[in-house]
Amino acid sequence: MAGALLPSLAGPYDDDRPDVLSVAGRSCSLGGLRGAAGAVARRIAGAPAVAVRADASLETVVAVLGGLLAGVPVVPLPPDAGPAERKHILRDSGAALLLGGDSVEGVEGVPVDAGERVDWSRPEPAPDSTALILYTSGTTGAPKGALLPRAALAADLDALAEAWDWTADDTLVHGLPLFHVHGLVLGVLGALRVGSRLVHTGRPTPEAYAAAGGSLYFGVPTVWGRVAGNASAARELSGARLLVSGSAPLPAPVFRDLERLTGQRPVERYGMTETLITVSARAGGDRRPGCVGTPLHGIATRIAAEEGAGIGELQLTGPTLFSGYLGRPEATAASFTDDGWFRTGDIAAIDPDGTHRIVGRASTDLIKSGGYRIGAGEVENALLDHPAVQEAAVVGAPHDDLGQQIVAYVVADGVTERDLIDFVAGHLSAHKRPRRVVFLDALPRNAMGKPQKRLLPPV
Ligand code: MCA
Ligand code: AMP
């Protein structure tokens, strides 16, 4: 990694390039951002890690940048994380402070003031040091902390800038959550590394996207489906340079509706928390429904042979990969092949011209709903924490708006569907709540007593 991760933050705080960034209606100059992040950096320097209550606000951006300036690993916490999820993330990460939140679980809360100004100029932390610890779901158990080094972020953002002709002349618009790769790494750090203006709309609504007047737009397929369903908002995006979709498969009808309404063929790209974005269609290249393009600069991909016929698990290597799951060497080792390639768990095909298509997932226990990755096991465990629930099986069912919706099958007495939905939303976070709960007398099981999810009745 040559130079600073975020070169635009390296100058003095009296440089007042105005409105370089606006989040949910509040804007900030580049100098203001440097000064406010400097104040955070001074407060947290030397901490082993800090958590950030990552709501869609200017304070979240300032807190994350403060951590990056100070070289302290940042742990974004979903703002609506319920007690179980919050406790797990704070304890597992070893965060010493919670920026922008109240003291909780023995972790001291520290307010963030976007109006503070401190000149922070220290040497750039080492490229292999951890910038972010992002919690992400597996098929079973609680989420794991993916350790993302600074150099991986820099390599990914540079590769994306090249793929999308992304420059300081762009205005990036999105309204995605600031606790995952898409909204935080691409959507905030990307803009700051490239030097483009950023408008974060607070929520990713079609109306807000239409009003923002950007050149480059990011969204998950649910957001693009809603834009495509609002013709007048969609037409407002006709003047944009690039509409980018990722985090889940973009349905072909949404691709076509967007093209019809905006005159733009959306660019689809593919990634994971553990690998960052690795494959993408190009600004100047072919864009086809169902295709996520070709590997980014520095990334090599291959299809594991077992499935045959050129379709199998997508495996990859390159400079954008995480350095492991925090405190879980076995899980880290299991996510790589013996010869050192990362196992994505996604099933893909590579066309003769090198175009990649993602055709499914190896495990049905990883659900993608609204672009969020949710482990069936985590939701099942939350349901089993309810005293009325004896058995639970969770699946992702096809859903027009969300891609998949979480459906819970339970054996339970004296409790309603609403009670259980609210229980999970309060225990974990709102996007992990089942949208439907089906009550059964017993779960279908095989002779070994293992639940058979494929025998569950469709909703
Ligand atoms: C409803 N709500 C509830 C409940 N019922 N809250 C608590 N308990 C309940 N029982 C509230 C919510 O809090 C929220 O309130 C409102 O209902 C609607 O929330 P929700 O249902 O979550 O919204 P949605 O319409 O389903 O959300 C769609 C969405 C969202 C906006 C597209 O799914 C989203 O932001 N997705 C982005 C996910 C993402 O960024 N993934 C990237 C992962 P209120 O409105 O007040 O808040 S990174 C990744 O995948 C890789 C690297 C990649 O490739 O990018
Ligand atoms: P997460 O770790 O939350 O970032 O989720 C990563 C997963 O999102 C991948 O393993 C894929 O299953 C899925 N994903 C991301 N982008 C795409 C895409 N363009 N098409 C299909 N699936 C995608």
Coordinates of C-alpha atoms and ligand atoms in Angstrom, one line a residue:
M1 CA 0.0 0.0 0.0
A2 CA 1.7 3.2 -1.1
G3 CA 1.0 6.2 1.2
A4 CA -2.0 6.9 3.4
L5 CA -5.2 4.8 3.3
L6 CA -7.2 8.1 3.1
P7 CA -4.9 10.7 1.6
S8 CA -7.6 13.3 1.7
L9 CA -7.5 13.2 5.5
A10 CA -3.8 13.9 5.7
G11 CA -3.9 17.7 5.3
P12 CA -4.6 20.5 7.8
Y13 CA -8.1 21.1 9.2
D14 CA -8.3 24.7 8.0
D15 CA -8.6 23.4 4.4
D16 CA -12.3 24.1 3.8
R17 CA -13.3 22.3 0.7
P18 CA -17.1 22.7 1.5
D19 CA -19.7 20.0 1.5
V20 CA -17.4 17.2 0.7
L21 CA -19.6 14.8 2.5
S22 CA -23.2 14.9 3.7
V23 CA -24.9 12.3 5.8
A24 CA -28.7 12.3 6.4
G25 CA -28.9 16.0 5.6
R26 CA -25.9 17.3 7.6
S27 CA -22.8 18.3 5.6
C28 CA -19.2 18.8 6.5
S29 CA -16.1 20.3 4.8
L30 CA -13.0 18.2 4.3
G31 CA -11.2 20.3 6.9
G32 CA -14.0 19.8 9.4
L33 CA -13.9 16.1 8.9
R34 CA -10.1 16.1 9.5
G35 CA -10.5 18.2 12.7
A36 CA -13.3 16.1 14.1
A37 CA -11.7 12.8 13.3
G38 CA -8.4 14.2 14.8
A39 CA -10.3 14.9 18.0
V40 CA -11.5 11.3 18.1
A41 CA -8.0 10.0 17.3
R42 CA -6.5 11.9 20.2
R43 CA -9.1 10.5 22.6
I44 CA -8.8 6.8 21.6
A45 CA -5.1 6.5 20.7
G46 CA -3.5 3.4 22.2
A47 CA -6.9 1.5 22.7
P48 CA -6.8 -2.1 21.6
A49 CA -10.0 -1.6 19.6
V50 CA -13.1 0.7 19.7
A51 CA -16.7 0.0 18.9
V52 CA -18.8 2.6 17.1
R53 CA -22.6 2.8 17.3
A54 CA -22.9 2.9 13.6
D55 CA -26.1 4.7 12.8
A56 CA -26.4 6.7 9.6
S57 CA -24.9 9.9 10.9
L58 CA -22.0 12.3 10.5
E59 CA -20.8 11.2 13.9
T60 CA -20.4 7.6 12.7
V61 CA -18.2 8.7 9.9
V62 CA -16.2 10.9 12.2
A63 CA -15.7 8.1 14.7
V64 CA -14.6 5.5 12.1
L65 CA -12.2 8.0 10.6
G66 CA -10.8 8.8 14.1
G67 CA -10.1 5.1 14.6
L68 CA -8.4 4.9 11.2
L69 CA -6.3 8.0 11.9
A70 CA -5.2 6.6 15.3
G71 CA -4.5 3.1 14.0
V72 CA -7.1 1.6 16.4
P73 CA -9.2 -1.2 15.0
V74 CA -12.8 -0.1 14.6
V75 CA -15.8 -2.4 15.3
P76 CA -19.0 -1.0 13.8
L77 CA -22.0 -2.0 16.0
P78 CA -25.5 -2.1 14.3
P79 CA -27.4 0.8 16.0
D80 CA -30.4 -1.5 16.7
A81 CA -28.3 -4.4 18.0
G82 CA -30.3 -6.0 20.8
P83 CA -28.7 -7.2 24.0
A84 CA -27.5 -10.6 22.8
E85 CA -25.9 -9.3 19.6
R86 CA -24.4 -6.2 21.3
K87 CA -22.9 -8.2 24.2
H88 CA -21.3 -10.7 21.8
I89 CA -19.8 -8.1 19.5
L90 CA -18.4 -6.0 22.4
R91 CA -17.0 -8.9 24.4
D92 CA -15.6 -10.8 21.4
S93 CA -13.9 -7.8 19.9
G94 CA -12.4 -6.6 23.1
A95 CA -13.5 -3.1 22.3
A96 CA -12.3 -0.7 25.1
L97 CA -14.7 2.2 24.3
L98 CA -18.1 2.6 22.5
L99 CA -18.0 5.8 20.4
G100 CA -21.4 7.5 20.0
G101 CA -23.2 5.2 22.4
D102 CA -24.0 4.9 26.1
S103 CA -21.8 2.8 28.4
V104 CA -23.0 -0.8 28.2
E105 CA -21.6 -4.3 29.1
G106 CA -18.8 -2.6 31.0
V107 CA -17.6 -0.7 27.9
E108 CA -17.4 3.0 28.4
G109 CA -19.5 5.1 26.1
V110 CA -17.8 8.2 24.6
P111 CA -19.7 10.9 22.8
V112 CA -18.6 12.0 19.4
D113 CA -18.7 15.7 18.5
A114 CA -18.6 16.5 14.8
G115 CA -17.8 20.1 15.6
E116 CA -14.5 19.5 17.4
R117 CA -11.2 20.4 15.7
V118 CA -7.9 18.7 16.6
D119 CA -4.9 18.7 14.2
W120 CA -3.7 15.0 14.2
S121 CA -0.6 14.3 12.3
R122 CA 1.1 11.0 13.1
P123 CA 2.9 8.5 10.9
E124 CA 0.5 6.2 8.9
P125 CA -0.2 2.9 10.7
A126 CA 1.4 -0.2 9.2
P127 CA -0.4 -1.5 6.0
D128 CA -0.9 -5.0 7.6
S129 CA -2.6 -3.5 10.8
T130 CA -6.3 -4.1 11.3
A131 CA -8.5 -1.2 10.2
L132 CA -11.9 -2.7 10.8
I133 CA -13.4 -5.7 12.5
L134 CA -16.7 -6.5 10.8
Y135 CA -19.0 -9.0 12.4
T136 CA -20.5 -11.4 9.9
S137 CA -22.8 -14.4 10.1
G138 CA -21.9 -18.0 9.5
T139 CA -24.3 -20.9 9.1
T140 CA -24.2 -21.7 12.9
G141 CA -23.4 -19.9 16.1
A142 CA -22.8 -16.2 16.7
P143 CA -21.3 -13.9 14.1
K144 CA -17.5 -13.9 13.7
G145 CA -15.2 -10.8 13.6
A146 CA -13.5 -10.5 10.2
L147 CA -10.2 -8.7 10.5
L148 CA -9.7 -6.3 7.6
P149 CA -6.2 -4.9 7.1
R150 CA -5.6 -1.4 5.8
A151 CA -3.8 -2.7 2.8
A152 CA -6.7 -4.8 1.8
L153 CA -9.1 -1.8 1.9
A154 CA -6.7 0.3 -0.1
A155 CA -6.2 -2.4 -2.7
D156 CA -9.9 -3.0 -3.1
L157 CA -10.8 0.7 -3.4
D158 CA -8.1 1.3 -6.0
A159 CA -9.3 -1.7 -8.0
L160 CA -12.9 -0.5 -7.9
A161 CA -11.9 3.1 -8.8
E162 CA -10.2 1.6 -11.9
A163 CA -13.1 -0.7 -12.8
W164 CA -15.7 2.1 -12.5
D165 CA -13.6 5.0 -13.7
W166 CA -14.4 6.5 -10.3
T167 CA -12.7 9.9 -9.8
A168 CA -12.7 13.0 -7.7
D169 CA -15.2 14.5 -10.2
D170 CA -17.9 12.0 -9.1
T171 CA -20.6 12.6 -6.6
L172 CA -21.4 9.2 -4.9
V173 CA -24.9 8.7 -3.6
H174 CA -26.2 5.9 -1.4
G175 CA -28.2 5.3 1.8
L176 CA -26.8 2.0 3.0
P177 CA -26.0 1.0 6.6
L178 CA -22.6 2.0 7.9
F179 CA -21.8 -1.2 9.6
H180 CA -21.0 -3.4 6.6
V181 CA -18.6 -3.4 3.7
H182 CA -21.0 -2.0 1.1
G183 CA -22.1 1.2 2.9
L184 CA -19.0 1.8 5.0
V185 CA -15.9 0.6 3.0
L186 CA -17.1 1.3 -0.5
G187 CA -19.6 4.0 0.4
V188 CA -17.6 6.1 2.8
L189 CA -13.9 5.1 2.7
G190 CA -14.1 4.7 -1.1
A191 CA -15.4 8.3 -1.6
L192 CA -12.7 9.6 0.8
R193 CA -9.9 7.6 -0.9
V194 CA -10.9 8.6 -4.4
G195 CA -11.7 12.2 -3.2
S196 CA -15.2 12.2 -4.6
R197 CA -18.1 14.0 -2.9
L198 CA -20.4 11.8 -0.9
V199 CA -24.1 12.2 -0.3
H200 CA -25.5 9.6 2.2
T201 CA -29.2 9.8 2.0
G202 CA -29.9 8.5 5.5
R203 CA -32.3 5.8 4.2
P204 CA -32.0 4.3 0.7
T205 CA -35.4 5.4 -0.6
P206 CA -36.1 6.0 -4.3
E207 CA -37.2 9.6 -3.5
A208 CA -33.9 10.3 -1.7
Y209 CA -31.8 8.8 -4.5
A210 CA -33.8 10.8 -7.1
A211 CA -33.3 14.1 -5.2
A212 CA -29.5 13.7 -4.6
G213 CA -28.3 14.4 -8.1
G214 CA -25.3 12.1 -8.0
S215 CA -23.1 10.7 -10.8
L216 CA -22.4 7.3 -9.1
Y217 CA -25.1 5.4 -7.1
F218 CA -24.7 2.3 -4.9
G219 CA -27.6 0.0 -3.9
V220 CA -28.5 -3.5 -2.9
P221 CA -31.0 -5.3 -5.2
T222 CA -33.9 -4.5 -2.8
V223 CA -33.1 -0.8 -3.2
W224 CA -32.8 -1.1 -7.0
G225 CA -36.1 -3.0 -7.1
R226 CA -37.8 -0.2 -5.2
V227 CA -36.2 2.4 -7.5
A228 CA -37.4 0.5 -10.6
G229 CA -40.9 0.3 -9.0
N230 CA -41.0 4.1 -8.8
A231 CA -40.8 5.3 -12.4
S232 CA -40.6 9.0 -11.7
A233 CA -37.7 8.6 -9.2
A234 CA -36.0 6.2 -11.6
R235 CA -36.1 8.6 -14.4
E236 CA -34.3 11.2 -12.3
L237 CA -31.3 8.9 -12.3
S238 CA -31.0 9.1 -16.2
G239 CA -28.2 11.7 -15.9
A240 CA -26.0 9.6 -13.6
R241 CA -22.8 8.0 -14.9
L242 CA -23.1 4.6 -13.2
L243 CA -25.6 2.7 -11.2
V244 CA -23.9 -0.1 -9.2
S245 CA -25.7 -3.1 -7.6
G246 CA -24.2 -5.6 -5.2
S247 CA -24.5 -7.7 -2.0
A248 CA -27.0 -10.1 -3.5
P249 CA -28.2 -11.2 -7.0
L250 CA -29.8 -8.4 -9.0
P251 CA -33.0 -10.0 -10.5
A252 CA -33.0 -9.8 -14.3
P253 CA -36.4 -8.0 -14.4
V254 CA -35.0 -5.2 -12.2
F255 CA -32.0 -4.9 -14.4
R256 CA -34.3 -4.5 -17.5
D257 CA -36.6 -2.1 -15.7
L258 CA -33.7 0.1 -14.7
E259 CA -32.4 0.1 -18.2
R260 CA -35.8 1.0 -19.6
L261 CA -36.4 3.8 -17.1
T262 CA -32.9 5.3 -16.8
G263 CA -31.3 4.4 -20.0
Q264 CA -28.5 2.8 -17.9
R265 CA -27.5 -0.8 -17.7
P266 CA -26.6 -1.3 -14.1
V267 CA -23.1 -2.5 -13.2
E268 CA -23.2 -5.6 -11.0
R269 CA -20.3 -6.6 -8.7
Y270 CA -19.7 -9.4 -6.3
G271 CA -18.0 -9.6 -2.9
M272 CA -18.0 -10.8 0.7
T273 CA -17.0 -9.3 4.0
E274 CA -14.0 -11.6 4.1
T275 CA -12.7 -10.8 0.6
L276 CA -14.1 -7.3 0.0
I277 CA -15.3 -6.8 -3.6
T278 CA -13.5 -9.2 -6.0
V279 CA -15.4 -9.4 -9.3
S280 CA -17.2 -6.6 -11.2
A281 CA -18.6 -5.5 -14.5
R282 CA -16.6 -2.5 -15.9
A283 CA -17.8 1.1 -16.5
G284 CA -16.5 0.8 -20.1
G285 CA -17.4 -2.9 -20.6
D286 CA -20.3 -5.3 -21.2
R287 CA -23.1 -5.4 -18.6
R288 CA -25.5 -8.3 -18.7
P289 CA -28.3 -9.4 -16.3
G290 CA -27.1 -12.2 -14.1
C291 CA -23.4 -11.5 -14.7
V292 CA -21.1 -10.0 -12.1
G293 CA -18.3 -9.3 -14.5
T294 CA -14.6 -10.3 -14.3
P295 CA -12.1 -10.3 -11.4
L296 CA -10.7 -7.0 -10.2
H297 CA -7.1 -6.0 -10.6
G298 CA -4.9 -8.4 -8.5
I299 CA -7.7 -11.0 -7.9
A300 CA -7.5 -14.6 -9.3
T301 CA -10.5 -16.8 -9.3
R302 CA -11.2 -20.5 -9.9
I303 CA -14.1 -22.9 -9.8
A304 CA -13.7 -26.0 -7.5
A305 CA -14.0 -29.0 -9.7
E306 CA -16.3 -31.3 -7.6
E307 CA -19.6 -30.1 -9.0
G308 CA -18.5 -30.7 -12.6
A309 CA -19.7 -29.0 -15.8
G310 CA -17.9 -25.8 -15.0
I311 CA -20.1 -25.0 -12.1
G312 CA -18.9 -25.2 -8.6
E313 CA -17.7 -23.3 -5.5
L314 CA -16.0 -20.0 -6.4
Q315 CA -12.5 -19.8 -4.8
L316 CA -10.2 -16.8 -4.9
T317 CA -6.9 -15.2 -3.9
G318 CA -5.6 -11.7 -3.9
P319 CA -4.6 -8.6 -1.9
T320 CA -8.1 -7.7 -0.7
L321 CA -8.6 -10.7 1.6
F322 CA -9.1 -10.5 5.3
S323 CA -6.4 -11.7 7.7
G324 CA -8.7 -14.1 9.5
Y325 CA -11.6 -14.3 12.0
L326 CA -10.7 -12.7 15.4
G327 CA -9.8 -15.4 17.9
R328 CA -11.0 -18.3 15.6
P329 CA -7.9 -19.9 14.0
E330 CA -9.9 -23.1 13.2
A331 CA -12.7 -21.2 11.4
T332 CA -10.1 -19.2 9.6
A333 CA -8.2 -22.3 8.4
A334 CA -11.5 -23.9 7.4
S335 CA -12.3 -21.0 5.1
F336 CA -9.2 -21.7 3.0
T337 CA -8.3 -24.7 0.8
D338 CA -5.1 -26.6 1.4
D339 CA -3.4 -24.6 -1.3
G340 CA -4.4 -21.3 0.2
W341 CA -7.4 -20.2 -1.8
F342 CA -10.4 -18.6 0.0
R343 CA -13.6 -20.7 -0.2
T344 CA -16.5 -18.3 -0.8
G345 CA -19.3 -20.9 -0.3
D346 CA -20.9 -19.3 -3.4
I347 CA -21.6 -21.5 -6.5
A348 CA -20.5 -19.8 -9.7
A349 CA -19.9 -20.4 -13.4
I350 CA -17.3 -18.7 -15.5
D351 CA -18.2 -18.1 -19.2
P352 CA -15.5 -18.6 -21.9
D353 CA -15.0 -14.8 -22.1
G354 CA -14.2 -14.8 -18.3
T355 CA -17.5 -13.3 -17.2
H356 CA -18.6 -14.7 -13.8
R357 CA -22.1 -15.7 -12.9
I358 CA -23.1 -16.4 -9.3
V359 CA -25.7 -19.2 -9.4
G360 CA -26.3 -20.1 -5.8
R361 CA -24.9 -20.8 -2.4
A362 CA -23.4 -24.0 -1.1
S363 CA -25.3 -23.8 2.2
T364 CA -28.9 -23.0 2.5
D365 CA -28.2 -21.9 6.1
L366 CA -26.8 -18.6 5.0
I367 CA -29.6 -16.3 4.1
K368 CA -29.4 -13.0 2.1
S369 CA -32.4 -10.7 3.0
G370 CA -32.4 -7.1 1.7
G371 CA -28.6 -7.6 1.1
Y372 CA -27.9 -8.6 4.7
R373 CA -26.2 -11.9 5.4
I374 CA -28.0 -13.7 8.2
G375 CA -27.1 -17.2 9.6
A376 CA -30.0 -19.5 10.1
G377 CA -28.3 -20.9 13.2
E378 CA -28.1 -17.5 14.9
V379 CA -31.8 -16.8 14.4
E380 CA -32.7 -20.4 15.6
N381 CA -30.6 -19.9 18.7
A382 CA -32.4 -16.6 19.4
L383 CA -35.8 -18.2 19.0
L384 CA -34.8 -21.1 21.3
D385 CA -33.9 -18.5 24.0
H386 CA -37.7 -17.7 24.2
P387 CA -39.2 -19.8 27.0
A388 CA -42.2 -20.8 24.9
V389 CA -40.1 -22.3 22.0
Q390 CA -39.2 -25.9 22.0
E391 CA -37.8 -26.4 18.5
A392 CA -36.9 -24.0 15.7
A393 CA -35.8 -24.2 12.1
V394 CA -35.1 -21.1 10.0
V395 CA -34.9 -20.8 6.2
G396 CA -34.7 -18.1 3.6
A397 CA -37.7 -18.2 1.3
P398 CA -37.8 -16.4 -2.1
H399 CA -39.2 -12.9 -1.7
D400 CA -39.9 -10.3 -4.5
D401 CA -38.6 -7.3 -2.5
L402 CA -36.0 -8.7 -0.1
G403 CA -34.6 -11.5 -2.4
Q404 CA -35.1 -13.9 0.5
Q405 CA -37.2 -13.4 3.6
I406 CA -36.5 -15.2 6.9
V407 CA -39.1 -17.8 7.7
A408 CA -39.1 -19.5 11.1
Y409 CA -40.7 -22.9 11.7
V410 CA -41.3 -23.4 15.4
V411 CA -42.8 -25.8 17.9
A412 CA -44.1 -23.5 20.6
D413 CA -47.0 -23.0 23.0
G414 CA -48.8 -19.9 24.2
V415 CA -47.0 -17.4 21.9
T416 CA -48.0 -15.5 18.8
E417 CA -46.2 -14.9 15.5
R418 CA -45.8 -11.2 16.4
D419 CA -44.3 -12.1 19.8
L420 CA -41.6 -14.1 18.2
I421 CA -40.8 -11.6 15.5
D422 CA -40.5 -8.9 18.0
F423 CA -38.4 -11.1 20.3
V424 CA -35.8 -11.8 17.7
A425 CA -35.8 -8.1 16.5
G426 CA -35.2 -7.0 20.1
H427 CA -32.6 -9.7 20.9
L428 CA -30.5 -9.5 17.8
S429 CA -31.3 -6.7 15.4
A430 CA -34.3 -5.8 13.3
H431 CA -33.1 -7.1 10.0
K432 CA -32.5 -10.6 11.5
R433 CA -36.2 -10.9 12.5
P434 CA -38.3 -13.5 10.8
R435 CA -40.9 -12.0 8.5
R436 CA -43.1 -15.1 8.9
V437 CA -43.4 -17.7 11.7
V438 CA -45.1 -21.0 11.0
F439 CA -46.2 -23.1 14.0
L440 CA -45.8 -26.9 13.6
D441 CA -46.5 -29.9 15.9
A442 CA -43.0 -31.2 15.2
L443 CA -40.1 -30.5 12.8
P444 CA -39.6 -33.0 10.1
R445 CA -36.5 -35.1 11.0
N446 CA -34.6 -38.0 9.5
A447 CA -33.9 -41.3 11.1
M448 CA -30.9 -39.8 12.9
G449 CA -33.2 -37.1 14.4
K450 CA -31.7 -34.3 12.3
P451 CA -34.2 -31.6 11.1
Q452 CA -34.9 -31.9 7.4
K453 CA -35.4 -28.3 6.2
R454 CA -36.2 -29.3 2.7
L455 CA -39.3 -31.2 4.0
L456 CA -40.7 -28.0 5.7
P457 CA -44.0 -26.9 4.2
P458 CA -43.6 -23.8 1.8
V459 CA -45.2 -20.6 3.0
Ligands
MCA1 C1 -40.5 -3.5 11.6 N1 -39.5 -2.7 12.1 C2 -39.2 -3.3 13.3 C3 -40.0 -4.4 13.5 N2 -40.8 -4.5 12.4 N3 -38.3 -3.0 14.2 C4 -38.2 -3.7 15.2 N4 -38.9 -4.8 15.5 C5 -39.9 -5.2 14.6 N5 -40.6 -6.2 14.9 C6 -39.0 -1.5 11.5 C7 -37.5 -1.4 11.3 O1 -36.8 -1.1 12.5 C8 -37.4 -0.2 10.4 O2 -37.7 1.0 11.0 C9 -38.6 -0.5 9.5 O3 -39.4 -1.4 10.2 C10 -38.3 -1.1 8.2 O4 -37.1 -1.8 8.4 P1 -36.7 -3.0 7.6 O5 -37.9 -3.9 7.6 O6 -35.4 -3.5 8.0 O7 -36.5 -2.3 6.3 P2 -36.6 -3.0 5.0 O8 -37.6 -2.3 4.2 O9 -36.8 -4.5 5.1 O10 -35.1 -2.7 4.5 C11 -34.7 -2.9 3.2 C12 -33.4 -2.2 3.1 C13 -32.4 -2.9 4.1 C14 -33.4 -0.7 3.3 C15 -32.9 -2.5 1.7 O11 -32.6 -4.3 4.0 C16 -31.0 -2.5 3.9 O12 -30.6 -1.4 4.3 N6 -30.2 -3.4 3.3 C17 -28.7 -3.1 3.1 C18 -27.9 -4.3 3.6 C19 -26.5 -4.1 3.3 O13 -26.0 -2.9 3.2 N7 -25.8 -5.2 3.1 C20 -24.3 -5.1 2.7 C21 -23.6 -6.2 3.4 P3 -37.1 2.4 10.6 O14 -37.6 2.6 9.2 O15 -37.5 3.4 11.6 O16 -35.6 2.2 10.6 S1 -21.9 -6.1 2.7 C22 -21.9 -7.3 1.5 O17 -22.9 -7.9 1.3 C23 -20.8 -7.5 0.5 C24 -19.5 -7.1 0.9 C25 -21.2 -6.8 -0.7 O18 -21.1 -7.5 -1.8 O19 -21.6 -5.7 -0.7
AMP2 P1 -21.5 -10.4 3.2 O1 -20.4 -11.1 3.8 O2 -22.6 -9.9 4.0 O3 -20.9 -9.3 2.5 O4 -22.2 -11.3 2.1 C1 -21.5 -11.9 1.1 C2 -22.4 -12.7 0.2 O5 -23.2 -11.9 -0.5 C3 -21.6 -13.5 -0.8 O6 -21.1 -14.7 -0.3 C4 -22.7 -13.8 -1.9 O7 -23.5 -14.9 -1.5 C5 -23.6 -12.5 -1.8 N1 -23.4 -11.6 -2.9 C6 -22.7 -10.4 -2.8 N2 -22.8 -9.8 -4.0 C7 -23.5 -10.6 -4.8 C8 -23.9 -10.5 -6.2 N3 -23.6 -9.5 -7.0 N4 -24.6 -11.6 -6.7 C9 -24.9 -12.6 -5.9 N5 -24.6 -12.7 -4.6 C10 -23.9 -11.7 -4.1

